[in-house]
PDB file of C-alpha atoms in Angstrom:
ATOM      1  CA  ASP A1364     -54.832  35.405 135.927  1.00 91.00           C
ATOM      2  CA  ILE A1365     -57.391  37.438 137.264  1.00 94.00           C
ATOM      3  CA  GLN A1366     -60.507  37.142 135.712  1.00 96.00           C
ATOM      4  CA  MET A1367     -63.288  40.228 135.705  1.00 97.00           C
ATOM      5  CA  THR A1368     -66.734  39.925 135.170  1.00 97.00           C
ATOM      6  CA  GLN A1369     -69.348  42.675 134.806  1.00 98.00           C
ATOM      7  CA  SER A1370     -73.166  42.912 135.303  1.00 96.00           C
ATOM      8  CA  PRO A1371     -75.278  43.064 133.579  1.00 97.00           C
ATOM      9  CA  SER A1372     -73.931  42.811 129.942  1.00 96.00           C
ATOM     10  CA  ALA A1373     -76.455  45.294 128.520  1.00 96.00           C
ATOM     11  CA  LEU A1374     -78.716  47.698 130.524  1.00 95.00           C
ATOM     12  CA  SER A1375     -81.474  49.820 128.876  1.00 96.00           C
ATOM     13  CA  ALA A1376     -82.276  52.896 130.967  1.00 96.00           C
ATOM     14  CA  SER A1377     -83.812  56.381 130.104  1.00 95.00           C
ATOM     15  CA  VAL A1378     -82.180  60.318 130.650  1.00 95.00           C
ATOM     16  CA  GLY A1379     -82.367  61.255 134.522  1.00 96.00           C
ATOM     17  CA  ASP A1380     -82.254  57.293 135.700  1.00 96.00           C
ATOM     18  CA  ARG A1381     -79.719  56.033 138.383  1.00 97.00           C
ATOM     19  CA  VAL A1382     -78.195  53.096 136.879  1.00 97.00           C
ATOM     20  CA  THR A1383     -75.187  50.879 138.411  1.00 98.00           C
ATOM     21  CA  ILE A1384     -72.748  48.329 137.136  1.00 98.00           C
ATOM     22  CA  THR A1385     -70.865  45.649 138.738  1.00 98.00           C
ATOM     23  CA  CYS A1386     -67.516  44.093 138.379  1.00 98.00           C
ATOM     24  CA  ARG A1387     -66.485  41.157 140.239  1.00 98.00           C
ATOM     25  CA  ALA A1388     -62.971  40.166 140.434  1.00 98.00           C
ATOM     26  CA  SER A1389     -61.879  36.438 140.554  1.00 97.00           C
ATOM     27  CA  GLN A1390     -59.451  37.235 143.318  1.00 97.00           C
ATOM     28  CA  SER A1391     -58.784  40.647 145.448  1.00 97.00           C
ATOM     29  CA  VAL A1392     -57.635  43.286 143.269  1.00 96.00           C
ATOM     30  CA  SER A1393     -57.386  45.585 146.542  1.00 96.00           C
ATOM     31  CA  ASN A1394     -58.554  48.793 144.771  1.00 94.00           C
ATOM     32  CA  TRP A1395     -56.065  48.563 141.960  1.00 95.00           C
ATOM     33  CA  LEU A1396     -59.704  49.057 139.439  1.00 96.00           C
ATOM     34  CA  ALA A1397     -60.340  51.735 136.817  1.00 97.00           C
ATOM     35  CA  TRP A1398     -63.568  52.036 134.658  1.00 98.00           C
ATOM     36  CA  TYR A1399     -63.879  53.288 131.344  1.00 97.00           C
ATOM     37  CA  GLN A1400     -65.864  54.371 128.885  1.00 97.00           C
ATOM     38  CA  ARG A1401     -65.773  53.336 125.313  1.00 94.00           C
ATOM     39  CA  LYS A1402     -67.961  54.759 122.513  1.00 93.00           C
ATOM     40  CA  PRO A1403     -68.208  53.380 118.841  1.00 89.00           C
ATOM     41  CA  GLY A1404     -65.023  54.826 116.611  1.00 87.00           C
ATOM     42  CA  LYS A1405     -63.577  56.623 119.562  1.00 91.00           C
ATOM     43  CA  ALA A1406     -60.715  55.467 121.808  1.00 90.00           C
ATOM     44  CA  PRO A1407     -61.730  54.755 125.531  1.00 92.00           C
ATOM     45  CA  LYS A1408     -61.797  57.314 128.126  1.00 95.00           C
ATOM     46  CA  LEU A1409     -60.911  56.816 131.675  1.00 96.00           C
ATOM     47  CA  LEU A1410     -63.495  57.640 134.323  1.00 98.00           C
ATOM     48  CA  LEU A1411     -62.253  56.591 137.826  1.00 97.00           C
ATOM     49  CA  TYR A1412     -58.946  54.770 138.998  1.00 96.00           C
ATOM     50  CA  MET A1413     -58.043  53.751 142.487  1.00 96.00           C
ATOM     51  CA  ALA A1414     -61.913  52.554 142.360  1.00 97.00           C
ATOM     52  CA  SER A1415     -63.351  55.716 143.138  1.00 97.00           C
ATOM     53  CA  ASN A1416     -61.233  58.374 142.379  1.00 96.00           C
ATOM     54  CA  LEU A1417     -62.817  60.725 139.693  1.00 96.00           C
ATOM     55  CA  GLN A1418     -60.066  61.185 136.762  1.00 95.00           C
ATOM     56  CA  SER A1419     -59.873  65.088 135.925  1.00 93.00           C
ATOM     57  CA  GLY A1420     -62.899  66.477 133.709  1.00 95.00           C
ATOM     58  CA  VAL A1421     -65.208  63.609 134.260  1.00 97.00           C
ATOM     59  CA  PRO A1422     -68.435  65.057 135.674  1.00 97.00           C
ATOM     60  CA  SER A1423     -69.259  64.063 139.442  1.00 97.00           C
ATOM     61  CA  ARG A1424     -72.282  61.902 138.355  1.00 97.00           C
ATOM     62  CA  PHE A1425     -69.668  59.250 137.890  1.00 98.00           C
ATOM     63  CA  ILE A1426     -69.120  57.275 141.133  1.00 98.00           C
ATOM     64  CA  GLY A1427     -67.385  54.293 141.642  1.00 98.00           C
ATOM     65  CA  SER A1428     -67.109  51.823 145.178  1.00 98.00           C
ATOM     66  CA  GLY A1429     -65.722  48.958 146.252  1.00 98.00           C
ATOM     67  CA  PHE A1430     -62.616  47.125 147.486  1.00 98.00           C
ATOM     68  CA  GLY A1431     -61.308  43.560 146.966  1.00 97.00           C
ATOM     69  CA  THR A1432     -63.525  41.549 144.513  1.00 98.00           C
ATOM     70  CA  GLU A1433     -66.710  43.582 144.294  1.00 98.00           C
ATOM     71  CA  PHE A1434     -66.954  47.045 143.052  1.00 98.00           C
ATOM     72  CA  THR A1435     -69.841  49.235 141.446  1.00 98.00           C
ATOM     73  CA  LEU A1436     -69.854  52.265 139.027  1.00 98.00           C
ATOM     74  CA  THR A1437     -72.960  54.183 139.584  1.00 98.00           C
ATOM     75  CA  ILE A1438     -74.131  57.052 137.251  1.00 97.00           C
ATOM     76  CA  SER A1439     -76.362  59.266 139.342  1.00 96.00           C
ATOM     77  CA  SER A1440     -78.274  60.904 136.542  1.00 95.00           C
ATOM     78  CA  LEU A1441     -77.856  59.720 132.940  1.00 96.00           C
ATOM     79  CA  GLN A1442     -77.376  62.112 130.448  1.00 96.00           C
ATOM     80  CA  PRO A1443     -77.630  61.656 126.776  1.00 94.00           C
ATOM     81  CA  ASP A1444     -73.743  61.537 126.547  1.00 95.00           C
ATOM     82  CA  ASP A1445     -73.542  58.472 128.842  1.00 96.00           C
ATOM     83  CA  PHE A1446     -74.943  55.841 126.410  1.00 93.00           C
ATOM     84  CA  ALA A1447     -72.127  53.879 125.595  1.00 96.00           C
ATOM     85  CA  THR A1448     -70.321  50.810 126.900  1.00 96.00           C
ATOM     86  CA  TYR A1449     -68.506  50.855 130.098  1.00 97.00           C
ATOM     87  CA  TYR A1450     -65.435  48.280 130.784  1.00 97.00           C
ATOM     88  CA  CYS A1451     -63.865  47.946 134.312  1.00 97.00           C
ATOM     89  CA  GLN A1452     -60.002  46.868 134.399  1.00 96.00           C
ATOM     90  CA  GLN A1453     -57.704  45.524 137.084  1.00 95.00           C
ATOM     91  CA  TYR A1454     -54.419  46.673 137.256  1.00 93.00           C
ATOM     92  CA  SER A1455     -53.338  45.168 140.622  1.00 93.00           C
ATOM     93  CA  SER A1456     -51.284  42.277 139.108  1.00 90.00           C
ATOM     94  CA  HIS A1457     -50.082  40.995 135.738  1.00 87.00           C
ATOM     95  CA  PRO A1458     -51.416  40.295 133.483  1.00 90.00           C
ATOM     96  CA  TYR A1459     -53.792  43.040 133.625  1.00 92.00           C
ATOM     97  CA  SER A1460     -57.512  42.206 132.437  1.00 93.00           C
ATOM     98  CA  PHE A1461     -60.566  44.241 131.671  1.00 95.00           C
ATOM     99  CA  GLY A1462     -64.184  43.067 132.208  1.00 96.00           C
ATOM    100  CA  GLN A1463     -66.319  42.214 129.192  1.00 96.00           C
ATOM    101  CA  GLY A1464     -68.219  45.420 128.865  1.00 96.00           C
ATOM    102  CA  THR A1465     -71.625  46.870 129.864  1.00 97.00           C
ATOM    103  CA  LYS A1466     -73.496  48.270 127.298  1.00 96.00           C
ATOM    104  CA  LEU A1467     -75.547  51.089 128.203  1.00 96.00           C
ATOM    105  CA  GLU A1468     -78.714  52.005 125.632  1.00 94.00           C
ATOM    106  CA  ILE A1469     -81.442  54.155 125.579  1.00 83.00           C
TER     107      ILE A1469
ATOM    108  CA  GLN B1334     -50.899  67.912 125.005  1.00 93.00           C
ATOM    109  CA  VAL B1335     -50.608  64.172 125.199  1.00 94.00           C
ATOM    110  CA  THR B1336     -50.930  62.534 122.050  1.00 96.00           C
ATOM    111  CA  LEU B1337     -50.601  58.998 120.720  1.00 97.00           C
ATOM    112  CA  LYS B1338     -50.856  57.307 117.621  1.00 97.00           C
ATOM    113  CA  GLU B1339     -50.491  53.916 116.243  1.00 98.00           C
ATOM    114  CA  SER B1340     -49.477  52.880 112.777  1.00 97.00           C
ATOM    115  CA  GLY B1341     -49.081  49.947 111.050  1.00 97.00           C
ATOM    116  CA  PRO B1342     -50.442  47.492 108.130  1.00 97.00           C
ATOM    117  CA  ALA B1343     -54.220  47.262 108.367  1.00 97.00           C
ATOM    118  CA  LEU B1344     -53.849  44.032 106.440  1.00 98.00           C
ATOM    119  CA  VAL B1345     -51.551  41.056 107.331  1.00 98.00           C
ATOM    120  CA  LYS B1346     -51.566  37.523 106.136  1.00 97.00           C
ATOM    121  CA  PRO B1347     -51.993  34.372 108.345  1.00 97.00           C
ATOM    122  CA  THR B1348     -48.616  33.295 109.956  1.00 97.00           C
ATOM    123  CA  GLN B1349     -47.044  36.770 108.993  1.00 97.00           C
ATOM    124  CA  THR B1350     -45.367  39.254 111.970  1.00 98.00           C
ATOM    125  CA  LEU B1351     -47.397  42.246 112.859  1.00 98.00           C
ATOM    126  CA  THR B1352     -45.249  45.239 113.906  1.00 98.00           C
ATOM    127  CA  LEU B1353     -47.041  48.510 115.100  1.00 98.00           C
ATOM    128  CA  THR B1354     -45.729  51.446 115.961  1.00 98.00           C
ATOM    129  CA  CYS B1355     -47.005  53.987 118.709  1.00 98.00           C
ATOM    130  CA  THR B1356     -45.464  57.270 118.536  1.00 98.00           C
ATOM    131  CA  PHE B1357     -46.424  59.984 121.269  1.00 97.00           C
ATOM    132  CA  SER B1358     -45.789  63.452 122.144  1.00 96.00           C
ATOM    133  CA  GLY B1359     -46.437  65.777 125.265  1.00 95.00           C
ATOM    134  CA  PHE B1360     -44.405  63.282 127.440  1.00 94.00           C
ATOM    135  CA  SER B1361     -41.682  61.154 127.726  1.00 93.00           C
ATOM    136  CA  LEU B1362     -41.194  57.621 129.018  1.00 94.00           C
ATOM    137  CA  ASN B1363     -37.809  58.242 130.733  1.00 91.00           C
ATOM    138  CA  THR B1364     -39.622  59.757 133.001  1.00 90.00           C
ATOM    139  CA  ASN B1365     -39.382  58.174 136.343  1.00 91.00           C
ATOM    140  CA  GLY B1366     -43.057  55.629 136.946  1.00 90.00           C
ATOM    141  CA  MET B1367     -44.159  56.254 133.254  1.00 93.00           C
ATOM    142  CA  ARG B1368     -45.568  52.969 131.855  1.00 94.00           C
ATOM    143  CA  MET B1369     -47.285  52.263 128.118  1.00 96.00           C
ATOM    144  CA  SER B1370     -49.637  49.643 127.226  1.00 96.00           C
ATOM    145  CA  TRP B1371     -50.743  47.949 123.909  1.00 97.00           C
ATOM    146  CA  ILE B1372     -54.372  46.750 123.963  1.00 97.00           C
ATOM    147  CA  ARG B1373     -56.579  45.282 121.406  1.00 96.00           C
ATOM    148  CA  GLN B1374     -60.271  44.633 120.852  1.00 94.00           C
ATOM    149  CA  PRO B1375     -61.896  42.357 118.001  1.00 95.00           C
ATOM    150  CA  PRO B1376     -64.757  43.580 116.452  1.00 93.00           C
ATOM    151  CA  GLY B1377     -67.607  42.881 118.659  1.00 90.00           C
ATOM    152  CA  LYS B1378     -65.678  41.976 121.803  1.00 91.00           C
ATOM    153  CA  ALA B1379     -63.859  43.123 124.860  1.00 90.00           C
ATOM    154  CA  LEU B1380     -60.966  44.774 125.254  1.00 92.00           C
ATOM    155  CA  GLU B1381     -57.941  42.712 126.082  1.00 94.00           C
ATOM    156  CA  TRP B1382     -54.605  43.741 127.458  1.00 94.00           C
ATOM    157  CA  LEU B1383     -51.438  42.674 125.826  1.00 96.00           C
ATOM    158  CA  ALA B1384     -48.394  44.018 127.215  1.00 95.00           C
ATOM    159  CA  ARG B1385     -46.704  46.825 129.034  1.00 95.00           C
ATOM    160  CA  ILE B1386     -43.258  48.418 129.273  1.00 96.00           C
ATOM    161  CA  ASP B1387     -41.986  50.745 131.658  1.00 94.00           C
ATOM    162  CA  TRP B1388     -39.835  53.677 131.850  1.00 94.00           C
ATOM    163  CA  ASP B1389     -37.169  51.133 133.120  1.00 94.00           C
ATOM    164  CA  ASP B1390     -37.446  48.989 130.199  1.00 95.00           C
ATOM    165  CA  ASP B1391     -39.266  46.469 132.461  1.00 94.00           C
ATOM    166  CA  LYS B1392     -41.982  44.275 130.276  1.00 96.00           C
ATOM    167  CA  PHE B1393     -45.024  42.491 130.961  1.00 94.00           C
ATOM    168  CA  TYR B1394     -47.125  40.366 128.803  1.00 95.00           C
ATOM    169  CA  SER B1395     -50.463  38.620 128.636  1.00 94.00           C
ATOM    170  CA  THR B1396     -50.133  34.780 129.804  1.00 93.00           C
ATOM    171  CA  SER B1397     -52.073  33.513 126.624  1.00 92.00           C
ATOM    172  CA  LEU B1398     -49.843  35.662 124.082  1.00 94.00           C
ATOM    173  CA  LYS B1399     -46.348  36.146 125.829  1.00 93.00           C
ATOM    174  CA  THR B1400     -44.907  33.591 123.335  1.00 96.00           C
ATOM    175  CA  ARG B1401     -45.825  35.752 120.549  1.00 97.00           C
ATOM    176  CA  VAL B1402     -45.548  39.252 121.682  1.00 98.00           C
ATOM    177  CA  THR B1403     -42.785  41.805 122.277  1.00 97.00           C
ATOM    178  CA  VAL B1404     -42.703  45.142 123.311  1.00 97.00           C
ATOM    179  CA  SER B1405     -39.790  47.348 122.983  1.00 97.00           C
ATOM    180  CA  LYS B1406     -39.311  51.354 123.071  1.00 96.00           C
ATOM    181  CA  ASP B1407     -36.988  53.873 121.270  1.00 95.00           C
ATOM    182  CA  THR B1408     -37.396  56.905 123.849  1.00 91.00           C
ATOM    183  CA  SER B1409     -34.969  58.974 121.465  1.00 92.00           C
ATOM    184  CA  ARG B1410     -38.202  58.777 118.877  1.00 95.00           C
ATOM    185  CA  ASN B1411     -40.466  58.867 121.734  1.00 96.00           C
ATOM    186  CA  GLN B1412     -42.118  55.482 120.441  1.00 97.00           C
ATOM    187  CA  VAL B1413     -43.225  51.870 121.509  1.00 98.00           C
ATOM    188  CA  VAL B1414     -43.157  49.123 119.246  1.00 98.00           C
ATOM    189  CA  LEU B1415     -45.594  45.778 119.517  1.00 98.00           C
ATOM    190  CA  THR B1416     -44.592  42.986 117.552  1.00 98.00           C
ATOM    191  CA  MET B1417     -46.673  39.903 117.039  1.00 98.00           C
ATOM    192  CA  THR B1418     -45.362  36.663 115.439  1.00 97.00           C
ATOM    193  CA  ASN B1419     -47.811  34.025 113.551  1.00 97.00           C
ATOM    194  CA  MET B1420     -50.862  36.218 113.056  1.00 97.00           C
ATOM    195  CA  ASP B1421     -54.001  34.249 112.733  1.00 97.00           C
ATOM    196  CA  PRO B1422     -57.791  35.651 111.736  1.00 97.00           C
ATOM    197  CA  VAL B1423     -58.445  35.465 115.401  1.00 97.00           C
ATOM    198  CA  ASP B1424     -56.341  38.280 115.960  1.00 98.00           C
ATOM    199  CA  THR B1425     -57.948  40.644 113.651  1.00 98.00           C
ATOM    200  CA  ALA B1426     -58.946  43.626 116.115  1.00 97.00           C
ATOM    201  CA  THR B1427     -58.448  47.311 116.777  1.00 96.00           C
ATOM    202  CA  TYR B1428     -54.774  47.696 118.618  1.00 97.00           C
ATOM    203  CA  PHE B1429     -54.683  50.650 120.731  1.00 97.00           C
ATOM    204  CA  CYS B1430     -51.444  52.207 122.920  1.00 97.00           C
ATOM    205  CA  ALA B1431     -52.093  53.731 125.801  1.00 97.00           C
ATOM    206  CA  ARG B1432     -50.249  55.908 128.735  1.00 96.00           C
ATOM    207  CA  MET B1433     -50.127  54.646 132.485  1.00 93.00           C
ATOM    208  CA  PRO B1434     -48.693  57.356 134.727  1.00 89.00           C
ATOM    209  CA  MET B1435     -47.896  56.720 138.262  1.00 84.00           C
ATOM    210  CA  ALA B1436     -49.500  59.877 139.129  1.00 81.00           C
ATOM    211  CA  ILE B1437     -52.910  57.905 138.709  1.00 81.00           C
ATOM    212  CA  ALA B1438     -51.750  54.693 140.087  1.00 76.00           C
ATOM    213  CA  GLY B1439     -51.028  53.070 136.590  1.00 78.00           C
ATOM    214  CA  ALA B1440     -54.347  53.231 135.091  1.00 91.00           C
ATOM    215  CA  ILE B1441     -54.776  54.420 131.437  1.00 95.00           C
ATOM    216  CA  ASP B1442     -55.067  57.998 131.199  1.00 94.00           C
ATOM    217  CA  TYR B1443     -54.665  58.755 127.635  1.00 94.00           C
ATOM    218  CA  TRP B1444     -55.295  56.192 124.474  1.00 96.00           C
ATOM    219  CA  GLY B1445     -54.132  56.307 120.820  1.00 96.00           C
ATOM    220  CA  GLN B1446     -57.176  56.433 118.475  1.00 94.00           C
ATOM    221  CA  GLY B1447     -56.464  52.671 117.497  1.00 96.00           C
ATOM    222  CA  THR B1448     -55.389  51.076 114.211  1.00 97.00           C
ATOM    223  CA  LEU B1449     -57.458  48.302 112.891  1.00 97.00           C
ATOM    224  CA  VAL B1450     -55.872  45.288 111.817  1.00 98.00           C
ATOM    225  CA  THR B1451     -57.291  42.211 109.636  1.00 98.00           C
ATOM    226  CA  VAL B1452     -55.631  39.209 109.280  1.00 98.00           C
ATOM    227  CA  SER B1453     -56.763  37.614 106.115  1.00 97.00           C
ATOM    228  CA  SER B1454     -55.222  35.269 103.419  1.00 95.00           C
TER     229      SER B1454
END
């Protein structure tokens, strides 16, 4: 099974900051990687798929990159609505797997 | 408009079998390339993918849960069903169903609201 490891597990930042979250896979997932945002009491929201493709309706400040085993999610200028927990997910091979999450706090 | 909603018991006893139903609208699981998954999240923990079922009835399961989990579909009723046997308190979690269209290469674009299942005697 492919293990996904995110870092950091928690991150404190301020509105307007640029932040980067890293996701590493235990083996290559090519670019079969998605990023989700999760807020308490709400379903996860797809931000990016195929590592760097922005989902419709998602602001362009969310930027994804990477290939193979190392990926990053960058938020170019944090907005108040961005404080949440972020998860990466590989869907290259079964069983699919998620990272453990990165909690972005004010 | 795509919607998904999970339903089932909020409380199950240890060793019992859990059956959850996902009722969806706004798309068809008969559509070539459409897939649906079940995912769960224990309180304070990470998301965990459980199972996937495809338009052609292919099925895939979590390695650690494959002996306990079954997924099925009823396309005439727009429903997907998850069955998990021998429930344990560690299975306490919010369970989500989700859509995975080929248009976005199989990522999950719509999730249900989730249903909290507590396992306790």
